[in-house]
Short mmCIF file of C-alpha atoms and ligand atoms in Angstrom, two decimals:
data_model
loop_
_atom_site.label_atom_id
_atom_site.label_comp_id
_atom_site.label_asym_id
_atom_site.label_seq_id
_atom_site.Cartn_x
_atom_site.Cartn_y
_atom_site.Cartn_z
CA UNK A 672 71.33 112.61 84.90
CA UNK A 673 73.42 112.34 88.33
CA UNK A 674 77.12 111.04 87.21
CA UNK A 675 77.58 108.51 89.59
CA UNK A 676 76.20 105.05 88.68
CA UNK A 677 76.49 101.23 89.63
CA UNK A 678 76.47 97.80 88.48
CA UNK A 679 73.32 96.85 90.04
CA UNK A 680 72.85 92.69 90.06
CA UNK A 681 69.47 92.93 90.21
CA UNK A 682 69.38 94.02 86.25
CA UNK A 683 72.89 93.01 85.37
CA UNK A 684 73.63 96.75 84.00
CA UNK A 685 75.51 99.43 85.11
CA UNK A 686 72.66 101.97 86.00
CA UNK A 687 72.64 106.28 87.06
CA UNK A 688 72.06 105.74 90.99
CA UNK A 689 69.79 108.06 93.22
CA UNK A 690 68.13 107.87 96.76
CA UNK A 691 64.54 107.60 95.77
CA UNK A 692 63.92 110.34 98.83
CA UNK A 693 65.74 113.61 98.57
CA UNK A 694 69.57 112.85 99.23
CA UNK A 695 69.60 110.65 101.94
CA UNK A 696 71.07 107.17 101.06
CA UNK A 697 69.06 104.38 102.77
CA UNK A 698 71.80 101.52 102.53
CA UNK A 699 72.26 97.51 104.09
CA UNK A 700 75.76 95.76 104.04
CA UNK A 701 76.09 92.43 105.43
CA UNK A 702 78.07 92.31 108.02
CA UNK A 703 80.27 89.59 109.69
CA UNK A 704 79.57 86.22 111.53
CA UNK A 705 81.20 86.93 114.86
CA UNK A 706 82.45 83.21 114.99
CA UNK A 707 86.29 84.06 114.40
CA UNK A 708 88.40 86.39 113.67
CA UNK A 709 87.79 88.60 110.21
CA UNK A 710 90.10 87.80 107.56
CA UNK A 711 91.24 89.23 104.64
CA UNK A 712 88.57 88.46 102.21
CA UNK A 713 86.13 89.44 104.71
CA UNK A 714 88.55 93.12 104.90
CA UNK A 715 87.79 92.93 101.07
CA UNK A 716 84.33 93.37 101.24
CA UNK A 717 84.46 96.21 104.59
CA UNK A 718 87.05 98.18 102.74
CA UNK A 719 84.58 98.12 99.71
CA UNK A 720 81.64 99.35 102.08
CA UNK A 721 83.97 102.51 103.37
CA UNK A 722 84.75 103.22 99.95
CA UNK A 723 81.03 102.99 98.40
CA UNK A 724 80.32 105.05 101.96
CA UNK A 725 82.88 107.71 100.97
CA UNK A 726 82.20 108.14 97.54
CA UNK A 727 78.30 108.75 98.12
CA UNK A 728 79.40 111.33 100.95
CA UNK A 729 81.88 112.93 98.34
CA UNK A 730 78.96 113.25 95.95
CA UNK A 731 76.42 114.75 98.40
CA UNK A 732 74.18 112.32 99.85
CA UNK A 733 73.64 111.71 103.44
CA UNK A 734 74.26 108.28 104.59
CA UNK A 735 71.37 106.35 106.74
CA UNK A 736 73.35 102.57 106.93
CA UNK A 737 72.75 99.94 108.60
CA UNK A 738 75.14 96.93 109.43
CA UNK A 739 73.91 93.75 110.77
CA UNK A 740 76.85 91.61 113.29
CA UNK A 741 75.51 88.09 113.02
CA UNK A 742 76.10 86.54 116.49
CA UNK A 743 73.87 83.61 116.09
CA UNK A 744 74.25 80.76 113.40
CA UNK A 745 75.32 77.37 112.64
CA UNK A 746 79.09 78.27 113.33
CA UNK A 747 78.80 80.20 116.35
CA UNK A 748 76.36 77.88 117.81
CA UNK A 749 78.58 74.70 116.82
CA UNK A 750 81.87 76.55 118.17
CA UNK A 751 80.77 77.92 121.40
CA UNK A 752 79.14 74.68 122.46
CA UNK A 753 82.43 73.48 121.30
CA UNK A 754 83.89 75.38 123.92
CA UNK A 755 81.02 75.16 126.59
CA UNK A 756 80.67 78.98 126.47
CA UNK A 757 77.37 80.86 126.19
CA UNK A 758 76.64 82.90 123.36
CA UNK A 759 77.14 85.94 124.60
CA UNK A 760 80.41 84.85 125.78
CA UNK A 761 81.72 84.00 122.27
CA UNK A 762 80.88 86.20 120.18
CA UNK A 763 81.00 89.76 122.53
CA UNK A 764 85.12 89.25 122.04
CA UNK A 765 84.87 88.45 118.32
CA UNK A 766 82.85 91.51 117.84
CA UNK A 767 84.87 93.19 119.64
CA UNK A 768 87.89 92.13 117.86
CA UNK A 769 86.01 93.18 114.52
CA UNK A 770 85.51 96.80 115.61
CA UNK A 771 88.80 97.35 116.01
CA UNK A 772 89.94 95.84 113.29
CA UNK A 773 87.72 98.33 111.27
CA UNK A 774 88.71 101.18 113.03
CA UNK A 775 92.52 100.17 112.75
CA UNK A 776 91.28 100.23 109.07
CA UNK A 777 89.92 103.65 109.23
CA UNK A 778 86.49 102.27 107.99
CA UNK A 779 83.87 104.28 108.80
CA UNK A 780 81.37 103.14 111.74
CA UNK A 781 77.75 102.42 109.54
CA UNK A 782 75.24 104.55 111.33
CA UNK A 783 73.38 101.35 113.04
CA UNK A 784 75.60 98.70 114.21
CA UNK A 785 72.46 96.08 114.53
CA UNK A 786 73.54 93.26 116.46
CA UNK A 787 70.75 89.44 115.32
CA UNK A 788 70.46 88.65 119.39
CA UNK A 789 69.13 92.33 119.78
CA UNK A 790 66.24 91.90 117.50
CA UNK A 791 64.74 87.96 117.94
CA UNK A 792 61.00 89.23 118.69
CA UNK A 793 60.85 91.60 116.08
CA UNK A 794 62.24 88.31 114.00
CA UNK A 795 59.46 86.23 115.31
CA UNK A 796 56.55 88.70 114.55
CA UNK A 797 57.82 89.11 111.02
CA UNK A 798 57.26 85.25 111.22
CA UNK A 799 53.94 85.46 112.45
CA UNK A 800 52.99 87.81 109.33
CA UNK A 801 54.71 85.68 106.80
CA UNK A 802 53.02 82.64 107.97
CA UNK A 803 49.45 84.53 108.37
CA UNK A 804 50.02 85.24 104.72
CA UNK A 805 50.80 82.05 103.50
CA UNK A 806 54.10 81.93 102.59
CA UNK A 807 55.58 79.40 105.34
CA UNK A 808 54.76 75.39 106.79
CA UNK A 809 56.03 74.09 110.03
CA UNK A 810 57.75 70.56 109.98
CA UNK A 811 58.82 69.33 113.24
CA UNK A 812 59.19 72.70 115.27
CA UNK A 813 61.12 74.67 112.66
CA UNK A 814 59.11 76.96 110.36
CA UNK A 815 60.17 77.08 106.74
CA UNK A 816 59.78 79.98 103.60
CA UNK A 817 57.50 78.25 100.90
CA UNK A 818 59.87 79.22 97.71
CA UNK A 819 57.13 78.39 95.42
CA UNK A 820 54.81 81.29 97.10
CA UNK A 821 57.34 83.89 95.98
CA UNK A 822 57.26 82.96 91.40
CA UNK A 823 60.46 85.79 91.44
CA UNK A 824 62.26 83.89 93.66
CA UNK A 825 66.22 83.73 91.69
CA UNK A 826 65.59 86.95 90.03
CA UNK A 827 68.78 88.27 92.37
CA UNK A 828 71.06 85.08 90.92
CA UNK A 829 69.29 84.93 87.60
CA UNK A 830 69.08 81.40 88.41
CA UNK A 831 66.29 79.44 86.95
CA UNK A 832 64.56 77.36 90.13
CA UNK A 833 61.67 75.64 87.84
CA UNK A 834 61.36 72.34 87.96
CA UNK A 835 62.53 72.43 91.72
CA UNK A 836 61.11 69.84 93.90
CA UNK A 837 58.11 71.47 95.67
CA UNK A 838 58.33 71.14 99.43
CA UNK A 839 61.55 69.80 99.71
CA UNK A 840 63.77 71.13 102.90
CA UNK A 841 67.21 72.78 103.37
CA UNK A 842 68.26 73.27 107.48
CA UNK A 843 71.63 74.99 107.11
CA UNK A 844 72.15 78.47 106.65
CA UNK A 845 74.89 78.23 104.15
CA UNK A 846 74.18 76.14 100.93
CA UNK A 847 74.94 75.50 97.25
CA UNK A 848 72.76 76.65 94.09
CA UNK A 849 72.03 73.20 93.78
CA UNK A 850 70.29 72.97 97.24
CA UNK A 851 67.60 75.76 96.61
CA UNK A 852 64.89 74.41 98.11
CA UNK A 853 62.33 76.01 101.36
CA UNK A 854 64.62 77.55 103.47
CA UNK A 855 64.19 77.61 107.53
CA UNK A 856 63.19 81.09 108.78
CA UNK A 857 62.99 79.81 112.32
CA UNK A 858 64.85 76.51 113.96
CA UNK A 859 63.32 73.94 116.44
CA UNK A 860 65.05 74.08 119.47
CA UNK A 861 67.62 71.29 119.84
CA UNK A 862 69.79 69.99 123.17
CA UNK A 863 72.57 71.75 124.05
CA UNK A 864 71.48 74.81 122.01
CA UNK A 865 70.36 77.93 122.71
CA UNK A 866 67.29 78.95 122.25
CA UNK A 867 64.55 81.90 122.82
CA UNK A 868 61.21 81.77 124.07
CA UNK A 869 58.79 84.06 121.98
CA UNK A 870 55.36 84.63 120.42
CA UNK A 871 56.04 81.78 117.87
CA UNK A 872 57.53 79.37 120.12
CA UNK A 873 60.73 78.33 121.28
CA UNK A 874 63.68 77.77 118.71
CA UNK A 875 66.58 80.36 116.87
CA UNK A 876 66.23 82.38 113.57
CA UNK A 877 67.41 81.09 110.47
CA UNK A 878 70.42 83.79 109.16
CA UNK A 879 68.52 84.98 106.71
CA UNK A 880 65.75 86.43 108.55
CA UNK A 881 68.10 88.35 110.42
CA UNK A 882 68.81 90.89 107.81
CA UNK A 883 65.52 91.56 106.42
CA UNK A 884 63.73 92.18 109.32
CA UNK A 885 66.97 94.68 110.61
CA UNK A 886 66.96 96.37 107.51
CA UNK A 887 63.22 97.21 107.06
CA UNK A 888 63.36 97.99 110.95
CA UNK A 889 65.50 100.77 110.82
CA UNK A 890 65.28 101.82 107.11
CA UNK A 891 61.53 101.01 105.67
CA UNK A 892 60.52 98.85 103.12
CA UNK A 893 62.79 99.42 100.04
CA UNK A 894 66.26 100.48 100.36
CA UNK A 895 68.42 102.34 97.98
CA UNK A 896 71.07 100.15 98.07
CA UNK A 897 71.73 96.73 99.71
CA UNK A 898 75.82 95.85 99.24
CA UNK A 899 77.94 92.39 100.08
CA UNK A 900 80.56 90.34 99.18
CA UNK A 901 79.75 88.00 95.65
CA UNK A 902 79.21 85.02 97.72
CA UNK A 903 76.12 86.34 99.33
CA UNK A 904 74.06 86.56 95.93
CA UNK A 905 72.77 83.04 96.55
CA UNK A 906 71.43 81.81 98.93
CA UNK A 907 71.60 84.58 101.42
CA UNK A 908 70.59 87.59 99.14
CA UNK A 909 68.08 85.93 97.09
CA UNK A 910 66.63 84.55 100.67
CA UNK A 911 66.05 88.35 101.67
CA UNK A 912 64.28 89.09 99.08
CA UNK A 913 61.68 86.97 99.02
CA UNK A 914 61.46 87.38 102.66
CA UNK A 915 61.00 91.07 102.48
CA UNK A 916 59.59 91.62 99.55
CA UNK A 917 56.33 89.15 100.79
CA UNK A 918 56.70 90.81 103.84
CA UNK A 919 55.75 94.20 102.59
CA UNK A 920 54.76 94.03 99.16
CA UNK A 921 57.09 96.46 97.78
CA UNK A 922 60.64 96.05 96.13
CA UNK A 923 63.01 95.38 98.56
CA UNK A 924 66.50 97.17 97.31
CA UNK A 925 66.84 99.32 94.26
CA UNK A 926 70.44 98.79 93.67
CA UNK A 927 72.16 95.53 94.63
CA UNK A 928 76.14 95.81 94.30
CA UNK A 929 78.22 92.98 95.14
CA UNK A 930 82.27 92.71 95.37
CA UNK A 931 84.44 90.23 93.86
CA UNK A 932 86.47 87.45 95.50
CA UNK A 933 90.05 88.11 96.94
CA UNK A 934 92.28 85.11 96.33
CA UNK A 935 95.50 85.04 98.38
CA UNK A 936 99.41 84.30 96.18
CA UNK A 937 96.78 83.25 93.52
CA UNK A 938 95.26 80.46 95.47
CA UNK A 939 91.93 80.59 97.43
CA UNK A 940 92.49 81.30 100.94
CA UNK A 941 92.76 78.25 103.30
CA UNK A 942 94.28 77.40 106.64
CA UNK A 943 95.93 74.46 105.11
CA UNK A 944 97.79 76.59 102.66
CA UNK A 945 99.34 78.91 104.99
CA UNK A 946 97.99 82.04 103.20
CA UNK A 947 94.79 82.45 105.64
CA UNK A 948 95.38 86.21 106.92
CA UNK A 949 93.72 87.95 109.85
CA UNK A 950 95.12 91.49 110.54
CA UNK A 951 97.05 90.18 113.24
CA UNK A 952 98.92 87.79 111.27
CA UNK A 953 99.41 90.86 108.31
CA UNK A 954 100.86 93.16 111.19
CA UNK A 955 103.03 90.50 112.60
CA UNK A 956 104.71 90.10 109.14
CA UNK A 957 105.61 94.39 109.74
CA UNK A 958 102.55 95.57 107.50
CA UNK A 959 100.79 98.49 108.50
CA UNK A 960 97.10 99.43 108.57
CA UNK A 961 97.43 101.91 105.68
CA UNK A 962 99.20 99.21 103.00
CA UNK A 963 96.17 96.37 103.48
CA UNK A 964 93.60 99.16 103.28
CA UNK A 965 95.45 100.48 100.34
CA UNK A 966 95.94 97.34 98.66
CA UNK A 967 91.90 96.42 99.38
CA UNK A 968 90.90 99.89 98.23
CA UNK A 969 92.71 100.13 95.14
CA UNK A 970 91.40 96.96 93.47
CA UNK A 971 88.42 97.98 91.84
CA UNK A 972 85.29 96.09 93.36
CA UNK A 973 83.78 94.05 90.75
CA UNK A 974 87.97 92.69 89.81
CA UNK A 975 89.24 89.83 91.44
CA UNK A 976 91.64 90.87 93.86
CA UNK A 977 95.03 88.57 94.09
CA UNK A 978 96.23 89.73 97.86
CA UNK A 979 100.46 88.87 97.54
CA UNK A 980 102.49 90.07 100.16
CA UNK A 981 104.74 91.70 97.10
CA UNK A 982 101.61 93.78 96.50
CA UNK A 983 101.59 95.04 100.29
CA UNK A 984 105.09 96.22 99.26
CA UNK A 985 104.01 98.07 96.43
CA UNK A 986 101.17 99.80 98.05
CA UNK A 987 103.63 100.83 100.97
CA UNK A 988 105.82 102.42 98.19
CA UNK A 989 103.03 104.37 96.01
CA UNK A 990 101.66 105.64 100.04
CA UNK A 991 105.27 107.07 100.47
CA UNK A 992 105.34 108.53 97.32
CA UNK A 993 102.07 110.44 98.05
CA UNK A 994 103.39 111.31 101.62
CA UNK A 995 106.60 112.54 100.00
CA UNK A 996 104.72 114.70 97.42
CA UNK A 997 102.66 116.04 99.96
CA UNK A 998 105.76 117.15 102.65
CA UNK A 999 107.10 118.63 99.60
CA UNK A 1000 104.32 121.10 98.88
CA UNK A 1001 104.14 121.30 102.71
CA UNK A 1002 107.32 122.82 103.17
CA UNK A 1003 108.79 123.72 99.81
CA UNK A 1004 109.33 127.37 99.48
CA UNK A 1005 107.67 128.21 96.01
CA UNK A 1006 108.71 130.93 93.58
CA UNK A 1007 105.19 133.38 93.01
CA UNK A 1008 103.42 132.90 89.72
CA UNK A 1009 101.45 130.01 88.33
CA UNK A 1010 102.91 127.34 85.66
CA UNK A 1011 99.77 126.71 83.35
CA UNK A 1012 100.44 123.81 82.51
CA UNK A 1013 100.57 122.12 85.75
CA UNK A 1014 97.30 124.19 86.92
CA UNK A 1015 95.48 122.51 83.95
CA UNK A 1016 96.87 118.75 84.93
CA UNK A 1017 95.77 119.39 88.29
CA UNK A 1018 92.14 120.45 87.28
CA UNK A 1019 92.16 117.72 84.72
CA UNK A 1020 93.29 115.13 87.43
CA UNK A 1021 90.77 116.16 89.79
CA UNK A 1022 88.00 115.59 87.21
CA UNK A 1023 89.33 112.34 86.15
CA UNK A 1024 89.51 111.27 89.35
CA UNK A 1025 85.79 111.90 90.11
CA UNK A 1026 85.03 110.57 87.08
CA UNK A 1027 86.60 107.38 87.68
CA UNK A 1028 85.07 107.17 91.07
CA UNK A 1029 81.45 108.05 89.68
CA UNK A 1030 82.37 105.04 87.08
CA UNK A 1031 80.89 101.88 89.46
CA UNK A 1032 84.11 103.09 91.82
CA UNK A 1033 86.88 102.42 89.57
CA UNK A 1034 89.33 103.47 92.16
CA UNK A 1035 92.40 102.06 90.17
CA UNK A 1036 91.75 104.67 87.28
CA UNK A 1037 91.12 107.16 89.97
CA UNK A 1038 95.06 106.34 91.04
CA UNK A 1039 96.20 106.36 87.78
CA UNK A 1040 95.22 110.28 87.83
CA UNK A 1041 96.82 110.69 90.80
CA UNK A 1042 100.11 109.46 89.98
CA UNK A 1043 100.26 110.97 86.28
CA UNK A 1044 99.96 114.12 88.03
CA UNK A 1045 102.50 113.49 91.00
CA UNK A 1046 104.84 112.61 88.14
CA UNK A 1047 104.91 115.80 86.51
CA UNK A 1048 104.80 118.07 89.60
CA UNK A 1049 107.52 116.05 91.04
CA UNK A 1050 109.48 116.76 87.64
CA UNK A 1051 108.15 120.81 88.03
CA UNK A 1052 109.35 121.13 91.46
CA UNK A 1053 112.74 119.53 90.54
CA UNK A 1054 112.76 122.21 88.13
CA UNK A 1055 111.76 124.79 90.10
CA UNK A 1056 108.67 125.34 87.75
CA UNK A 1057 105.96 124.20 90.34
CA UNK A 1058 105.05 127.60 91.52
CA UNK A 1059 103.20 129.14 94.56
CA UNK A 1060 100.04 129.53 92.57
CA UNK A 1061 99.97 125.43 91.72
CA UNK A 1062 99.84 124.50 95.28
CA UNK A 1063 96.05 124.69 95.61
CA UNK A 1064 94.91 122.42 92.94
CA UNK A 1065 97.59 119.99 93.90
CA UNK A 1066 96.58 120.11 97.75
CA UNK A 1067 93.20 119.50 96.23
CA UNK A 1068 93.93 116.73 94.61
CA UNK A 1069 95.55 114.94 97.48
CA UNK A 1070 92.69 116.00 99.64
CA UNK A 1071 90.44 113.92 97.33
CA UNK A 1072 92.41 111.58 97.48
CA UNK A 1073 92.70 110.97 101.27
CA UNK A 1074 89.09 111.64 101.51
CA UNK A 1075 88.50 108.16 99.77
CA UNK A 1076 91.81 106.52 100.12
CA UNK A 1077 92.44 107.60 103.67
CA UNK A 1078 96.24 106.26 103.86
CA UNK A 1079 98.36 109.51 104.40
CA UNK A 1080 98.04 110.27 108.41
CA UNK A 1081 100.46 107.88 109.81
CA UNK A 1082 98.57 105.21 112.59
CA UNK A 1083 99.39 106.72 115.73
CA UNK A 1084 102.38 105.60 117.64
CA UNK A 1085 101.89 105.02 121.43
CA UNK A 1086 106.29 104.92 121.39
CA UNK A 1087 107.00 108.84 121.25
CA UNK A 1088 110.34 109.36 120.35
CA UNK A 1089 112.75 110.61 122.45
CA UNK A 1090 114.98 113.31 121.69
CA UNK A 1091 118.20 111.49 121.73
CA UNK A 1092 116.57 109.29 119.16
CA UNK A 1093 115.33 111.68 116.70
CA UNK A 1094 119.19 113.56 116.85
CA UNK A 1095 120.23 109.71 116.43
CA UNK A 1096 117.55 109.82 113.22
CA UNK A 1097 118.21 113.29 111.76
CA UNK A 1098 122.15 112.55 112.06
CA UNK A 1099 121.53 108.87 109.81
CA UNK A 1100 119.42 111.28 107.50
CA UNK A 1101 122.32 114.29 107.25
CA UNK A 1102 125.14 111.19 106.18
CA UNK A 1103 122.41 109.49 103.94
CA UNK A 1104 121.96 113.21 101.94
CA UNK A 1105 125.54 113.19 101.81
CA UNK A 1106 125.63 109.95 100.14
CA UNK A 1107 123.33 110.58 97.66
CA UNK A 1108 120.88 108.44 98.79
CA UNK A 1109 117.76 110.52 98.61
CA UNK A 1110 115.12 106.91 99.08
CA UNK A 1111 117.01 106.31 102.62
CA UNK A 1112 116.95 110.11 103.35
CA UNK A 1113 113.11 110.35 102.88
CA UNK A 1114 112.47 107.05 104.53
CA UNK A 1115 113.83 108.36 107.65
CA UNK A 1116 112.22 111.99 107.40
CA UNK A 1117 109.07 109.55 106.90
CA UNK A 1118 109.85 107.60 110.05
CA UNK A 1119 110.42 110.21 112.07
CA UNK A 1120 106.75 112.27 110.67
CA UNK A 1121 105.35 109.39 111.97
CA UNK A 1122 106.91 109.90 115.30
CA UNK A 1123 105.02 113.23 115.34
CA UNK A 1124 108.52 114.84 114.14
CA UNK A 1125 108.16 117.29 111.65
CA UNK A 1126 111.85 118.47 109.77
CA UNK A 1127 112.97 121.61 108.25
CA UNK A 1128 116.05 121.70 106.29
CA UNK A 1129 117.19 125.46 106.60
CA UNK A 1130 120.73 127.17 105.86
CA UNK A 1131 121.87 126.42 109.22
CA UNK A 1132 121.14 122.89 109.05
CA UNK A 1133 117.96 120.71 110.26
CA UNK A 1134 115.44 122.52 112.65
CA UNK A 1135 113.00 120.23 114.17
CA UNK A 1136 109.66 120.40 115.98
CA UNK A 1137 107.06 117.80 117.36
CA UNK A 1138 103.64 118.35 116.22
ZN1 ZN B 1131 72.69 89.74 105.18
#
């Protein structure tokens, strides 16, 4: 039985997961509505995606994934005639905005970026079919999904829809449980905005067309895995499913994981609280890309995440103590031998750390094996008992590490220093030796790695070099 496994929402159990096709991964993650900029519960959920991406990579599989950009819905539509701007206009800098964000991030690019404008025919012929089959009704332009054609329709939400009223409408793309009634696939053209010309007639698609037909476009009919944030379940998830699934005729995703709400100092995020956070607003405060995606990443998925700025602290202390470890077996000059004991934490750690990961991606117990073990090597090298055969298993282990966690390469600084200001640096970190402060001494030996300075501390003092 393969080790790794998932809570899969579909059948409310955690479940052993495999690519139904040798090891490639066929996966779907919802991506964003390009109608503002991301914030941090939307970072949540992309953080989640480059850690599900890393782990299958880590465990062999190839990854086919697609991710959709929505740049046409309700919002976008209602904003940029807000503004008088096309489309195109408002959402190309939005996007644009989003990409970066994800590769300040260091999330990994999915291998199709699918943009909704990109795809409206193929949207309207998978109309066409669903209606030549049965399963829609036009009312006044706008063509609608027939919920009682599909009898599994809430299997996704486990929601029980009998009793619901039989033909009655719902317009908007976003909705409550409550409101599950026939959803519109395709939306009568109205004044003001914008709308395509195709083989079923003017008018816009409905969001959650958008994602079926992208995902059976460039993946087939069933997917190994479909992923997205908890809020998605219902409507949008359930939506796509009996979409696809009457599309086809065949099961639609195999594994459907979902991550858990982020709340912000304990609250739910809102502007009128203050504690709404884009990026921008996160690197304004002095926060770097590494602490959010360390503080996203280490939250296991399916736990709440409370996002405090105190918490951006921490995770900028447990990075430094990682980078610290790792200059230290960088440079240290180890006695030869091996200590046994610390070569069987290191193997242990390694394991538990897979183990952990293979465990529905508990990446907080995955930490927790990294930091037992940093504790104990830090005390051996102290000691002088961390020996030149140790470093291996412990570079290992960081490797792993960084392969999912991805925080110990400083961002790259566009201000190189100059040399008057490292002597300036490496003079502050002589006096703060001196003084016994060893946390001041490493911050600045810190600072000035991620300069691109790399120190030496030799018998004749500090040698330095820029990498
Ligand atoms: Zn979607």
């Amino acid at each position: 039985m393969p080790p790794l496994r998932f809570y899969n929402t579909l059948t409310q159990e955690v479940q052993p997961f495999e690519p139904l096709e040798g090891n490639v991964v066929k996966m779907y993650t919802c991506g964003p509505t390009v109608y503002d900029f991301a914030h941090i519960g939307n970072f949540r959920t992309f953080v989640f995606y480059d850690v599900l991406r890393r782990w299958l990579r880590a465990s062999g599989y190839v990854l086919d994934h697609v991710m959709n950009i929505t740049d046409v819905d309700d919002k976008i539509i209602r904003n940029a005639v807000a503004q008088g701007k096309t489309l195109n206009e408002y959402t190309d800098a939005y996007t644009k905005a989003f990409l970066d964000d994800c590769a300040t991030l260091r999330l990994e690019r999915a291998e199709h970026i699918a943009r909704a404008t990109d795809h409206i025919d193929e949207m309207a012929a998978a109309i066409r079919k669903l209606e030549a089959a049965g399963y829609t009704y036009t009312s006044d332009g706008s063509i609608y999904f027939r919920i009682a054609k599909f009898p599994e329709y809430g299997k996704l939400s486990h929601n029980d829809f009998t009793g619901m009223v039989a033909g009655a409408r719902v317009d908007v793309d976003e909705y409550e449980k409550s409101d599950a009634r026939d959803f519109a696939l395709w939306k009568a053209p109205k004044p003001g905005e914008p709308n395509w010309e195709t083989e079923i007639g003017p008018g816009r698609p409905g969001w959650h067309i958008e994602c079926s037909v992208m995902a059976i476009q460039y993946l087939g009919a069933t997917l190994d895995l479909h992923a997205g944030g908890v809020d998605l379940i219902f409507p949008h998830h359930e939506n796509e499913i009996a979409q696809s699934e009457c599309l086809t005729g065949k099961q639609f995703a195999r594994f459907w994981v979902h991550s858990e709400f982020l709340l912000v100092e304990g609250q739910k995020m809102s502007k009128s609280l203050g504690n709404f956070y884009t990026l921008r607003d996160l690197f304004e405060k002095g926060f770097t890309a590494e602490s959010i995606r360390y503080l996203l990443a280490s939250v296991p998925y399916r736990k709440g995440l409370n996002f405090t700025l105190e918490g951006l602290t921490s995770a900028k202390t447990a990075i430094e103590r990682v980078r610290n470890f790792k200059f230290r077996l960088d440079s240290a000059k180890l006695p030869e031998g091996e200590n046994p004991e610390i070569a069987q934490h290191g193997a242990r750690a390694i394991a538990e750390f897979r183990a952990a990961m293979d465990d529905d991606l508990n990446t907080a117990e995955a930490l927790g094996a990294v930091f037992e073990f940093l504790r104990d090597a830090n005390s051996a090298l102290d000691a002088g008992d961390f020996l030149a055969g140790n470093l291996e298993t412990a570079q290992s282990l960081l490797a792993l590490f960084d392969l999912v966690f991805d925080v110990l390469k400083y961002a790259e600084k566009t201000d190189d220093a100059s040399t008057e200001e490292v002597e300036q640096l490496i003079a502050a970190r002589t006096a703060a030796k001196k003084a016994r402060d060893f946390t001041l001494a490493d911050g600045i030996r810190n600072e000035l790695l991620g300069k691109g300075v790399v120190l030496e501390d030799t018998r004749d003092g500090v040698r330095w070099k820029r990498k």
